[in-house]
GROMACS .gro file of C-alpha atoms in nm:
model
  475
    1MET     CA    1  -0.015  -0.020  -0.002
    2SER     CA    2   0.142   0.347  -0.104
    3ASN     CA    3   0.073   0.659   0.094
    4PHE     CA    4   0.178   1.002  -0.024
    5VAL     CA    5   0.117   1.318   0.183
    6LEU     CA    6   0.150   1.638   0.053
    7ALA     CA    7   0.192   1.943   0.274
    8ALA     CA    8   0.245   2.338   0.229
    9ASP     CA    9   0.383   2.497  -0.052
   10PRO     CA   10   0.619   2.733   0.046
   11ILE     CA   11   0.605   2.929  -0.244
   12ARG     CA   12   0.301   2.841  -0.416
   13PRO     CA   13  -0.086   2.786  -0.259
   14TRP     CA   14  -0.154   2.388  -0.231
   15ALA     CA   15  -0.443   2.453  -0.464
   16THR     CA   16  -0.278   2.642  -0.733
   17LEU     CA   17  -0.030   2.284  -0.719
   18LEU     CA   18  -0.337   2.108  -0.726
   19SER     CA   19  -0.539   2.319  -1.012
   20SER     CA   20  -0.576   2.190  -1.347
   21SER     CA   21  -0.392   2.454  -1.544
   22ASN     CA   22  -0.060   2.308  -1.372
   23GLN     CA   23  -0.178   1.968  -1.489
   24PHE     CA   24  -0.144   1.786  -1.168
   25ASN     CA   25  -0.181   1.391  -1.190
   26LEU     CA   26  -0.119   1.149  -0.931
   27ARG     CA   27  -0.191   0.755  -1.032
   28LEU     CA   28  -0.298   0.507  -0.719
   29ALA     CA   29  -0.314   0.153  -0.740
   30ASN     CA   30  -0.550  -0.025  -0.536
   31ASP     CA   31  -0.583   0.000  -0.197
   32SER     CA   32  -0.331   0.317  -0.220
   33SER     CA   33  -0.465   0.638  -0.032
   34PHE     CA   34  -0.378   0.998  -0.113
   35ILE     CA   35  -0.431   1.211   0.188
   36LEU     CA   36  -0.467   1.617   0.214
   37ASP     CA   37  -0.346   1.708   0.541
   38GLY     CA   38  -0.570   2.001   0.599
   39SER     CA   39  -0.424   2.006   0.985
   40ALA     CA   40  -0.090   2.117   0.786
   41SER     CA   41  -0.006   2.424   0.841
   42GLY     CA   42  -0.091   2.659   0.570
   43LEU     CA   43  -0.334   2.480   0.442
   44PRO     CA   44  -0.691   2.600   0.370
   45ALA     CA   45  -0.991   2.468   0.573
   46THR     CA   46  -1.180   2.380   0.264
   47ILE     CA   47  -1.050   2.131  -0.033
   48GLU     CA   48  -1.223   2.170  -0.359
   49LEU     CA   49  -1.224   1.917  -0.578
   50HIS     CA   50  -1.271   1.979  -1.011
   51GLY     CA   51  -1.285   1.747  -1.306
   52SER     CA   52  -1.438   1.417  -1.425
   53ASN     CA   53  -1.173   1.166  -1.362
   54PHE     CA   54  -1.080   1.214  -1.001
   55GLY     CA   55  -1.097   0.895  -0.809
   56ASN     CA   56  -1.155   0.613  -1.034
   57ARG     CA   57  -0.904   0.408  -0.929
   58GLY     CA   58  -0.816   0.270  -0.614
   59ALA     CA   59  -0.994   0.407  -0.278
   60ASN     CA   60  -0.898   0.756  -0.257
   61LEU     CA   61  -0.903   0.927   0.064
   62LEU     CA   62  -0.924   1.298   0.166
   63SER     CA   63  -0.918   1.366   0.521
   64GLY     CA   64  -0.770   1.596   0.783
   65ALA     CA   65  -0.935   1.924   0.654
   66ALA     CA   66  -1.217   2.084   0.803
   67GLN     CA   67  -1.441   2.036   0.560
   68VAL     CA   68  -1.403   1.716   0.373
   69ASN     CA   69  -1.324   1.372   0.402
   70VAL     CA   70  -1.395   1.185   0.174
   71VAL     CA   71  -1.389   0.806  -0.032
   72GLN     CA   72  -1.474   0.691  -0.380
   73TYR     CA   73  -1.416   0.364  -0.460
   74THR     CA   74  -1.638   0.116  -0.691
   75VAL     CA   75  -1.849  -0.200  -0.556
   76GLY     CA   76  -1.995  -0.440  -0.760
   77GLY     CA   77  -1.997  -0.189  -1.004
   78GLN     CA   78  -2.128   0.076  -0.816
   79VAL     CA   79  -1.971   0.465  -0.769
   80VAL     CA   80  -1.969   0.466  -0.418
   81MET     CA   81  -1.849   0.781  -0.231
   82ARG     CA   82  -1.856   0.845   0.161
   83THR     CA   83  -1.794   1.214   0.316
   84ASP     CA   84  -1.807   1.356   0.684
   85ASN     CA   85  -1.857   1.715   0.685
   86ALA     CA   86  -1.773   1.802   0.350
   87LEU     CA   87  -1.844   2.130   0.161
   88ILE     CA   88  -1.810   2.063  -0.213
   89THR     CA   89  -1.930   2.303  -0.507
   90GLY     CA   90  -1.850   2.393  -0.856
   91SER     CA   91  -1.944   2.365  -1.225
   92ASP     CA   92  -1.775   2.034  -1.308
   93LEU     CA   93  -1.888   1.887  -0.948
   94ALA     CA   94  -2.154   1.667  -1.131
   95ALA     CA   95  -1.887   1.518  -1.394
   96TRP     CA   96  -1.680   1.421  -1.094
   97LEU     CA   97  -1.990   1.261  -0.906
   98MET     CA   98  -2.110   1.074  -1.211
   99GLY     CA   99  -1.720   0.921  -1.312
  100SER     CA  100  -1.861   0.739  -1.592
  101GLY     CA  101  -2.135   0.960  -1.725
  102SER     CA  102  -2.420   0.780  -1.574
  103ALA     CA  103  -2.600   0.902  -1.260
  104PHE     CA  104  -2.397   0.898  -0.957
  105GLU     CA  105  -2.509   0.561  -0.797
  106ARG     CA  106  -2.485   0.572  -0.444
  107ALA     CA  107  -2.323   0.798  -0.136
  108VAL     CA  108  -2.291   0.800   0.182
  109PHE     CA  109  -2.318   1.108   0.397
  110SER     CA  110  -2.237   1.085   0.727
  111GLY     CA  111  -2.183   1.452   0.858
  112ASN     CA  112  -2.284   1.776   0.816
  113ASP     CA  113  -2.233   1.809   0.432
  114PHE     CA  114  -2.336   2.108   0.144
  115ILE     CA  115  -2.323   1.916  -0.151
  116ALA     CA  116  -2.422   2.174  -0.515
  117LEU     CA  117  -2.474   1.965  -0.817
  118SER     CA  118  -2.549   2.044  -1.170
  119ASN     CA  119  -2.610   1.889  -1.491
  120ALA     CA  120  -2.900   1.647  -1.386
  121ALA     CA  121  -2.696   1.463  -1.110
  122GLU     CA  122  -2.826   1.177  -0.892
  123LEU     CA  123  -2.730   1.184  -0.503
  124GLN     CA  124  -2.849   0.941  -0.291
  125ASN     CA  125  -2.853   0.842   0.043
  126ALA     CA  126  -2.711   1.137   0.304
  127TYR     CA  127  -2.652   0.921   0.615
  128GLY     CA  128  -2.650   1.087   0.937
  129GLY     CA  129  -2.591   1.464   0.997
  130ASN     CA  130  -2.770   1.770   0.861
  131ASP     CA  131  -2.704   1.794   0.482
  132PHE     CA  132  -2.762   2.072   0.234
  133MET     CA  133  -2.778   1.914  -0.131
  134HIS     CA  134  -2.876   2.162  -0.394
  135GLY     CA  135  -2.933   2.002  -0.777
  136ARG     CA  136  -2.899   2.354  -0.957
  137GLY     CA  137  -3.000   2.278  -1.303
  138GLY     CA  138  -3.162   1.955  -1.503
  139ASN     CA  139  -3.375   1.671  -1.383
  140ASP     CA  140  -3.204   1.565  -1.010
  141THR     CA  141  -3.237   1.310  -0.807
  142LEU     CA  142  -3.161   1.428  -0.445
  143LEU     CA  143  -3.228   1.143  -0.147
  144GLY     CA  144  -3.134   1.169   0.183
  145ALA     CA  145  -3.155   0.945   0.520
  146GLY     CA  146  -3.080   1.040   0.835
  147GLY     CA  147  -3.047   1.375   1.022
  148ASN     CA  148  -3.197   1.725   0.930
  149ASP     CA  149  -3.167   1.790   0.554
  150THR     CA  150  -3.204   2.078   0.332
  151LEU     CA  151  -3.298   1.938  -0.021
  152TYR     CA  152  -3.321   2.224  -0.314
  153GLY     CA  153  -3.393   2.122  -0.650
  154GLY     CA  154  -3.354   2.379  -0.803
  155GLU     CA  155  -3.447   2.440  -1.194
  156GLY     CA  156  -3.593   2.094  -1.386
  157ASN     CA  157  -3.799   1.843  -1.271
  158ASP     CA  158  -3.638   1.699  -1.010
  159ARG     CA  159  -3.698   1.420  -0.730
  160LEU     CA  160  -3.645   1.468  -0.384
  161GLU     CA  161  -3.679   1.280  -0.108
  162GLY     CA  162  -3.569   1.398   0.266
  163GLY     CA  163  -3.559   1.035   0.435
  164ASP     CA  164  -3.562   1.036   0.832
  165GLY     CA  165  -3.532   1.367   1.038
  166ASN     CA  166  -3.698   1.678   1.025
  167ASP     CA  167  -3.639   1.811   0.702
  168VAL     CA  168  -3.642   2.113   0.457
  169VAL     CA  169  -3.737   2.068   0.083
  170TRP     CA  170  -3.788   2.289  -0.204
  171GLY     CA  171  -3.882   2.194  -0.503
  172GLY     CA  172  -3.770   2.495  -0.706
  173ALA     CA  173  -3.875   2.581  -1.095
  174GLY     CA  174  -4.004   2.294  -1.300
  175THR     CA  175  -4.231   1.982  -1.198
  176ASP     CA  176  -4.127   1.800  -0.860
  177SER     CA  177  -4.177   1.539  -0.693
  178ALA     CA  178  -4.123   1.531  -0.310
  179ASN     CA  179  -4.159   1.311   0.003
  180GLY     CA  180  -4.078   1.415   0.299
  181ASN     CA  181  -4.064   1.111   0.527
  182ALA     CA  182  -4.039   1.035   0.846
  183GLY     CA  183  -3.977   1.306   1.078
  184VAL     CA  184  -4.188   1.651   1.072
  185ASP     CA  185  -4.065   1.759   0.739
  186THR     CA  186  -4.158   2.121   0.537
  187PHE     CA  187  -4.168   2.169   0.172
  188LEU     CA  188  -4.064   2.529   0.075
  189THR     CA  189  -4.224   2.775  -0.201
  190GLY     CA  190  -4.130   3.081  -0.284
  191ALA     CA  191  -4.448   3.167  -0.372
  192LEU     CA  192  -4.748   3.336  -0.213
  193ARG     CA  193  -5.001   3.163  -0.079
  194ARG     CA  194  -5.294   3.287  -0.276
  195GLN     CA  195  -5.059   3.249  -0.592
  196VAL     CA  196  -5.085   2.858  -0.517
  197ASP     CA  197  -5.382   2.573  -0.603
  198PHE     CA  198  -5.304   2.394  -0.339
  199GLY     CA  199  -5.519   2.068  -0.241
  200GLY     CA  200  -5.771   2.062  -0.452
  201ALA     CA  201  -5.909   1.681  -0.631
  202ASN     CA  202  -5.558   1.558  -0.497
  203PRO     CA  203  -5.462   1.715  -0.193
  204GLY     CA  204  -5.087   1.655  -0.255
  205ASP     CA  205  -5.101   1.887  -0.548
  206MET     CA  206  -4.974   2.195  -0.582
  207VAL     CA  207  -4.944   2.446  -0.880
  208GLY     CA  208  -4.788   2.779  -0.867
  209PRO     CA  209  -4.526   3.003  -1.041
  210GLU     CA  210  -4.262   2.770  -0.924
  211GLY     CA  211  -4.426   2.458  -1.139
  212GLN     CA  212  -4.647   2.183  -1.052
  213ASP     CA  213  -4.525   1.990  -0.737
  214PHE     CA  214  -4.660   1.648  -0.622
  215LEU     CA  215  -4.637   1.637  -0.230
  216ILE     CA  216  -4.653   1.326   0.048
  217GLY     CA  217  -4.481   1.311   0.373
  218PHE     CA  218  -4.471   1.672   0.477
  219GLU     CA  219  -4.639   1.789   0.769
  220ARG     CA  220  -4.605   2.155   0.680
  221VAL     CA  221  -4.623   2.374   0.331
  222ALA     CA  222  -4.415   2.708   0.375
  223PHE     CA  223  -4.545   2.985   0.148
  224ALA     CA  224  -4.381   3.390   0.127
  225ASP     CA  225  -4.618   3.460   0.391
  226GLY     CA  226  -4.719   3.168   0.620
  227VAL     CA  227  -4.759   2.807   0.676
  228VAL     CA  228  -5.062   2.526   0.593
  229HIS     CA  229  -5.017   2.279   0.845
  230VAL     CA  230  -5.102   1.951   0.658
  231ASP     CA  231  -5.049   1.750   0.999
  232PRO     CA  232  -5.313   1.756   1.249
  233THR     CA  233  -5.132   1.638   1.561
  234GLY     CA  234  -4.877   1.896   1.511
  235THR     CA  235  -4.868   2.258   1.709
  236ALA     CA  236  -5.130   2.419   1.498
  237GLY     CA  237  -5.376   2.119   1.555
  238GLN     CA  238  -5.333   2.143   1.891
  239VAL     CA  239  -5.400   2.488   1.949
  240TRP     CA  240  -5.673   2.469   1.752
  241ARG     CA  241  -5.863   2.235   1.917
  242LEU     CA  242  -5.769   2.403   2.261
  243TYR     CA  243  -6.009   2.696   2.079
  244GLY     CA  244  -6.265   2.417   2.073
  245ALA     CA  245  -6.216   2.313   2.379
  246ALA     CA  246  -6.218   2.662   2.566
  247PHE     CA  247  -6.387   2.893   2.386
  248GLY     CA  248  -6.667   2.626   2.159
  249ARG     CA  249  -6.485   2.793   1.884
  250GLY     CA  250  -6.221   2.750   1.602
  251ALA     CA  251  -5.945   2.964   1.593
  252GLU     CA  252  -5.875   3.311   1.422
  253THR     CA  253  -5.581   3.334   1.195
  254THR     CA  254  -5.385   3.575   1.406
  255GLY     CA  255  -5.443   3.403   1.760
  256LEU     CA  256  -5.337   3.051   1.606
  257THR     CA  257  -5.040   3.217   1.478
  258ASN     CA  258  -4.906   3.390   1.807
  259TRP     CA  259  -4.952   3.062   1.976
  260VAL     CA  260  -4.819   2.841   1.736
  261VAL     CA  261  -4.490   3.058   1.676
  262ALA     CA  262  -4.493   3.031   2.056
  263LEU     CA  263  -4.485   2.709   2.091
  264ASP     CA  264  -4.225   2.644   1.839
  265ALA     CA  265  -4.012   2.872   1.956
  266GLY     CA  266  -4.012   2.690   2.279
  267ALA     CA  267  -4.125   3.023   2.450
  268LEU     CA  268  -4.462   2.817   2.603
  269THR     CA  269  -4.574   2.419   2.644
  270LEU     CA  270  -4.900   2.326   2.554
  271THR     CA  271  -5.003   2.321   2.921
  272ASP     CA  272  -4.869   2.729   2.950
  273ALA     CA  273  -5.111   2.735   2.635
  274ALA     CA  274  -5.382   2.638   2.776
  275ARG     CA  275  -5.355   2.815   3.135
  276GLY     CA  276  -5.355   3.126   2.935
  277PHE     CA  277  -5.674   3.028   2.755
  278LEU     CA  278  -5.849   2.951   3.113
  279ASN     CA  279  -5.712   3.299   3.217
  280SER     CA  280  -5.813   3.491   2.956
  281ALA     CA  281  -6.064   3.740   2.893
  282GLU     CA  282  -6.281   3.542   2.700
  283PHE     CA  283  -6.275   3.216   2.891
  284ALA     CA  284  -6.422   3.461   3.161
  285GLY     CA  285  -6.677   3.653   3.001
  286ARG     CA  286  -6.830   3.329   2.846
  287TYR     CA  287  -6.812   3.141   3.153
  288GLY     CA  288  -6.741   3.359   3.459
  289LEU     CA  289  -6.584   3.156   3.743
  290PRO     CA  290  -6.739   2.773   3.707
  291ASP     CA  291  -6.683   2.496   4.014
  292ASP     CA  292  -6.477   2.194   3.911
  293ALA     CA  293  -6.837   2.022   3.844
  294GLY     CA  294  -6.946   2.341   3.612
  295PHE     CA  295  -6.573   2.366   3.474
  296VAL     CA  296  -6.574   1.963   3.361
  297THR     CA  297  -7.001   1.985   3.231
  298ARG     CA  298  -6.864   2.287   2.994
  299LEU     CA  299  -6.577   2.098   2.848
  300TYR     CA  300  -6.819   1.837   2.804
  301ALA     CA  301  -7.032   2.049   2.639
  302ASN     CA  302  -6.765   2.217   2.365
  303VAL     CA  303  -6.594   1.878   2.283
  304LEU     CA  304  -6.840   1.643   2.276
  305GLY     CA  305  -7.147   1.808   2.253
  306ARG     CA  306  -7.337   1.647   2.532
  307GLY     CA  307  -7.334   1.648   2.882
  308PRO     CA  308  -7.103   1.430   3.143
  309ASP     CA  309  -7.232   1.111   3.234
  310ALA     CA  310  -7.215   1.019   3.606
  311ALA     CA  311  -6.908   0.830   3.589
  312GLY     CA  312  -6.749   1.069   3.375
  313LEU     CA  313  -6.805   1.340   3.579
  314GLU     CA  314  -6.695   1.164   3.880
  315ALA     CA  315  -6.349   1.120   3.744
  316TRP     CA  316  -6.276   1.406   3.604
  317THR     CA  317  -6.371   1.625   3.943
  318SER     CA  318  -6.182   1.382   4.167
  319GLN     CA  319  -5.843   1.444   3.981
  320LEU     CA  320  -5.940   1.805   4.034
  321ALA     CA  321  -5.965   1.750   4.356
  322GLY     CA  322  -5.684   1.535   4.391
  323GLY     CA  323  -5.434   1.857   4.241
  324VAL     CA  324  -5.425   1.775   3.862
  325SER     CA  325  -5.486   2.121   3.747
  326ARG     CA  326  -5.731   2.291   3.512
  327ALA     CA  327  -5.484   2.325   3.209
  328GLU     CA  328  -5.412   1.988   3.241
  329VAL     CA  329  -5.771   1.843   3.255
  330LEU     CA  330  -5.838   2.081   2.981
  331ILE     CA  331  -5.599   1.910   2.750
  332GLY     CA  332  -5.713   1.608   2.854
  333PHE     CA  333  -6.029   1.696   2.647
  334SER     CA  334  -5.866   1.881   2.374
  335GLU     CA  335  -5.639   1.573   2.307
  336SER     CA  336  -5.844   1.312   2.382
  337ALA     CA  337  -5.852   1.061   2.086
  338GLU     CA  338  -6.244   1.138   2.028
  339TYR     CA  339  -6.193   1.486   1.988
  340ARG     CA  340  -5.911   1.451   1.787
  341ALA     CA  341  -6.107   1.192   1.509
  342ALA     CA  342  -6.366   1.476   1.527
  343THR     CA  343  -6.221   1.721   1.396
  344ALA     CA  344  -5.937   1.587   1.190
  345ALA     CA  345  -6.054   1.713   0.856
  346SER     CA  346  -6.106   2.061   1.004
  347THR     CA  347  -5.701   2.045   1.180
  348SER     CA  348  -5.536   1.891   0.836
  349ARG     CA  349  -5.499   2.247   0.610
  350LEU     CA  350  -5.422   2.493   0.913
  351TRP     CA  351  -5.329   2.840   0.823
  352THR     CA  352  -5.113   3.104   1.017
  353VAL     CA  353  -4.953   3.372   0.852
  354ASP     CA  354  -4.561   3.452   0.880
  355PRO     CA  355  -4.515   3.725   1.139
  356GLU     CA  356  -4.304   3.984   0.912
  357ALA     CA  357  -4.541   3.928   0.618
  358MET     CA  358  -4.827   4.046   0.895
  359ASP     CA  359  -4.610   4.315   0.960
  360VAL     CA  360  -4.597   4.439   0.589
  361LEU     CA  361  -4.962   4.410   0.561
  362ARG     CA  362  -5.062   4.627   0.857
  363ALA     CA  363  -4.776   4.899   0.711
  364TYR     CA  364  -4.987   4.869   0.375
  365MET     CA  365  -5.325   4.933   0.533
  366THR     CA  366  -5.243   5.156   0.786
  367VAL     CA  367  -4.995   5.415   0.594
  368LEU     CA  368  -5.086   5.355   0.211
  369ASP     CA  369  -5.492   5.249   0.289
  370ARG     CA  370  -5.455   4.902   0.074
  371VAL     CA  371  -5.356   4.565   0.045
  372PRO     CA  372  -5.006   4.511  -0.155
  373ASP     CA  373  -4.948   4.415  -0.483
  374GLY     CA  374  -4.817   4.075  -0.483
  375GLY     CA  375  -4.457   4.172  -0.562
  376GLY     CA  376  -4.442   4.408  -0.255
  377LEU     CA  377  -4.593   4.184  -0.034
  378ALA     CA  378  -4.347   3.957  -0.129
  379SER     CA  379  -4.032   4.183  -0.140
  380TRP     CA  380  -4.103   4.348   0.215
  381THR     CA  381  -4.177   4.035   0.396
  382ALA     CA  382  -3.809   3.890   0.237
  383ALA     CA  383  -3.683   4.222   0.362
  384ARG     CA  384  -3.797   4.174   0.695
  385ASN     CA  385  -3.674   3.817   0.702
  386GLY     CA  386  -3.364   3.905   0.632
  387GLY     CA  387  -3.350   4.113   0.941
  388LEU     CA  388  -3.455   4.456   0.847
  389ALA     CA  389  -3.635   4.599   1.121
  390ASN     CA  390  -3.983   4.703   1.140
  391ALA     CA  391  -3.928   5.095   1.243
  392GLU     CA  392  -3.676   5.112   0.900
  393MET     CA  393  -3.982   4.953   0.713
  394MET     CA  394  -4.222   5.193   0.874
  395ASP     CA  395  -4.007   5.505   0.804
  396ALA     CA  396  -3.980   5.350   0.422
  397PHE     CA  397  -4.363   5.366   0.414
  398ILE     CA  398  -4.358   5.708   0.592
  399ASN     CA  399  -4.168   5.860   0.358
  400SER     CA  400  -4.272   5.701   0.055
  401ALA     CA  401  -4.413   5.990  -0.184
  402GLU     CA  402  -4.780   5.832  -0.186
  403PHE     CA  403  -4.817   5.909   0.248
  404GLN     CA  404  -4.616   6.205   0.232
  405SER     CA  405  -4.894   6.361  -0.079
  406ARG     CA  406  -5.163   6.261   0.184
  407PHE     CA  407  -5.019   6.330   0.538
  408GLY     CA  408  -4.682   6.534   0.484
  409ALA     CA  409  -4.809   6.892   0.495
  410LEU     CA  410  -5.115   6.816   0.800
  411SER     CA  411  -5.095   6.929   1.155
  412ASN     CA  412  -5.041   6.710   1.391
  413GLU     CA  413  -5.441   6.744   1.520
  414ASP     CA  414  -5.530   6.705   1.142
  415PHE     CA  415  -5.310   6.440   1.123
  416VAL     CA  416  -5.474   6.257   1.407
  417ALA     CA  417  -5.817   6.270   1.279
  418ARG     CA  418  -5.650   6.125   0.946
  419MET     CA  419  -5.556   5.857   1.084
  420TYR     CA  420  -5.861   5.743   1.233
  421THR     CA  421  -6.005   5.788   0.921
  422VAL     CA  422  -5.752   5.580   0.655
  423ALA     CA  423  -5.675   5.257   0.906
  424LEU     CA  424  -5.932   5.264   1.093
  425ASP     CA  425  -6.218   5.354   0.849
  426ARG     CA  426  -6.420   5.620   1.115
  427PRO     CA  427  -6.404   5.938   1.273
  428ALA     CA  428  -6.194   5.995   1.601
  429ASP     CA  429  -6.344   5.964   1.932
  430LEU     CA  430  -6.260   6.269   2.112
  431GLU     CA  431  -6.071   6.096   2.402
  432GLY     CA  432  -5.861   5.905   2.163
  433HIS     CA  433  -5.816   6.213   1.910
  434ALA     CA  434  -5.700   6.451   2.193
  435GLU     CA  435  -5.448   6.163   2.322
  436TRP     CA  436  -5.274   6.105   2.047
  437THR     CA  437  -5.250   6.457   1.958
  438SER     CA  438  -5.112   6.630   2.314
  439ARG     CA  439  -4.807   6.307   2.271
  440LEU     CA  440  -4.739   6.433   1.909
  441ASP     CA  441  -4.751   6.838   2.042
  442GLY     CA  442  -4.538   6.751   2.374
  443GLY     CA  443  -4.267   6.556   2.183
  444ALA     CA  444  -4.370   6.217   2.339
  445MET     CA  445  -4.417   6.085   2.023
  446GLY     CA  446  -4.360   6.114   1.689
  447ARG     CA  447  -4.566   6.045   1.376
  448ARG     CA  448  -4.402   5.684   1.310
  449ASP     CA  449  -4.484   5.610   1.680
  450VAL     CA  450  -4.872   5.696   1.590
  451VAL     CA  451  -4.888   5.527   1.299
  452GLN     CA  452  -4.778   5.170   1.451
  453GLY     CA  453  -4.976   5.247   1.752
  454PHE     CA  454  -5.266   5.270   1.525
  455ALA     CA  455  -5.090   4.906   1.306
  456TYR     CA  456  -5.104   4.767   1.621
  457SER     CA  457  -5.391   4.825   1.745
  458ASP     CA  458  -5.701   4.594   1.814
  459GLU     CA  459  -5.916   4.749   1.583
  460MET     CA  460  -5.680   4.712   1.345
  461THR     CA  461  -5.597   4.350   1.370
  462GLN     CA  462  -5.968   4.277   1.365
  463LYS     CA  463  -5.948   4.494   1.008
  464LEU     CA  464  -5.662   4.285   0.889
  465LEU     CA  465  -5.873   3.915   0.995
  466PRO     CA  466  -6.075   3.883   0.652
  467LEU     CA  467  -5.728   3.980   0.486
  468VAL     CA  468  -5.520   3.724   0.607
  469THR     CA  469  -5.738   3.385   0.584
  470ASP     CA  470  -5.604   3.147   0.402
  471GLY     CA  471  -5.315   3.333   0.234
  472ILE     CA  472  -5.279   3.747   0.294
  473ALA     CA  473  -5.470   3.925   0.034
  474PHE     CA  474  -5.329   4.086  -0.266
  475THR     CA  475  -5.378   4.304  -0.587
   0.00000   0.00000   0.00000
């Protein structure tokens, strides 16, 4: 067995030594290894491989670099590559992976890998680690396995499978077939919800600006302005059932969104949420302060549509008397097998709006008195998700020619009066008008502060509800 070690060149970078322009060639016999030692002084942390004929003989090992550890060999006529924590990119990568020119047959990715393909490559079995695979152009096949993988098909008609783990899959342009497989998986699209026909005759078909996609095995479908929750057992389904059990009604979009965001972020547990429902003004306004028997009776009515049987009432009230909290009992009803089955259809396609997209809609409706155009909604939402502060976005709206032509020359008193008519569609009440004007005149607030106060008022939120049902409205 022969071993070759390439150390840092004191005169020229090692990458230059290996570049195709220098015609660096190394032939290895079977069972030989070629080691690029990235731990040696002066070597970079990333090794990039280019060319269509690398690694066709023997087992070629590249190790020691921070981001590359690759073995490519042949077993039973199949080309096999193994890599740990790889970062592999370049326009020639597909040819390198595909070897003889046929589809790359099998790969084992056991680390956290970044793979960027081109020219209709096929990449299979990314075992372990959290991998990123980018198909780019062509009709690609990207098959993940273990780990939380991200697959992006790019252009072309692609086949994408996440495998085990919580995967994110984006088909891109073209007609794509995608399967999330096991785990909590999300399919992405850059389109707005109302631009896409999703869940028609075939619930897994999606047709929109990026083409047609065929989906199975996904718990969530994420659009540019929000998420459709397909799995009734997920957090959106749990929250929706809390609404039904506690209030006897379905969830409105904004409320559902707020609870789901908090639960998904780990800021609240389901028990915390249940406690919040029971301590709400709505619960007190509906039912007052019922005793344990009255509380259980109300849950039977909301969840099962009937009064309690004697044995059931006794069992639940005994648990409460023994120290079980009302929040836990509420969850016992909301997550019961009977209620899950009864609400399965209602919770299989729940919509939550993207909070940043909601900010954009508030800005349009408060400042410009209109729904956004599709391009504006998408671009401002992307900017907010990319780190643009809400205050910066609001300043841009306020400083726009459209806003300044209607509000710029007004006195503080007239500015407040017009905010009421534009944002809330009603005349100002005397108390509110005086309060806002006083704050402006005294310097306690600027006009942006007043605009944001209107934009995030309960009254504005209620006005927006019809505009955010199953996607944000746009022109």
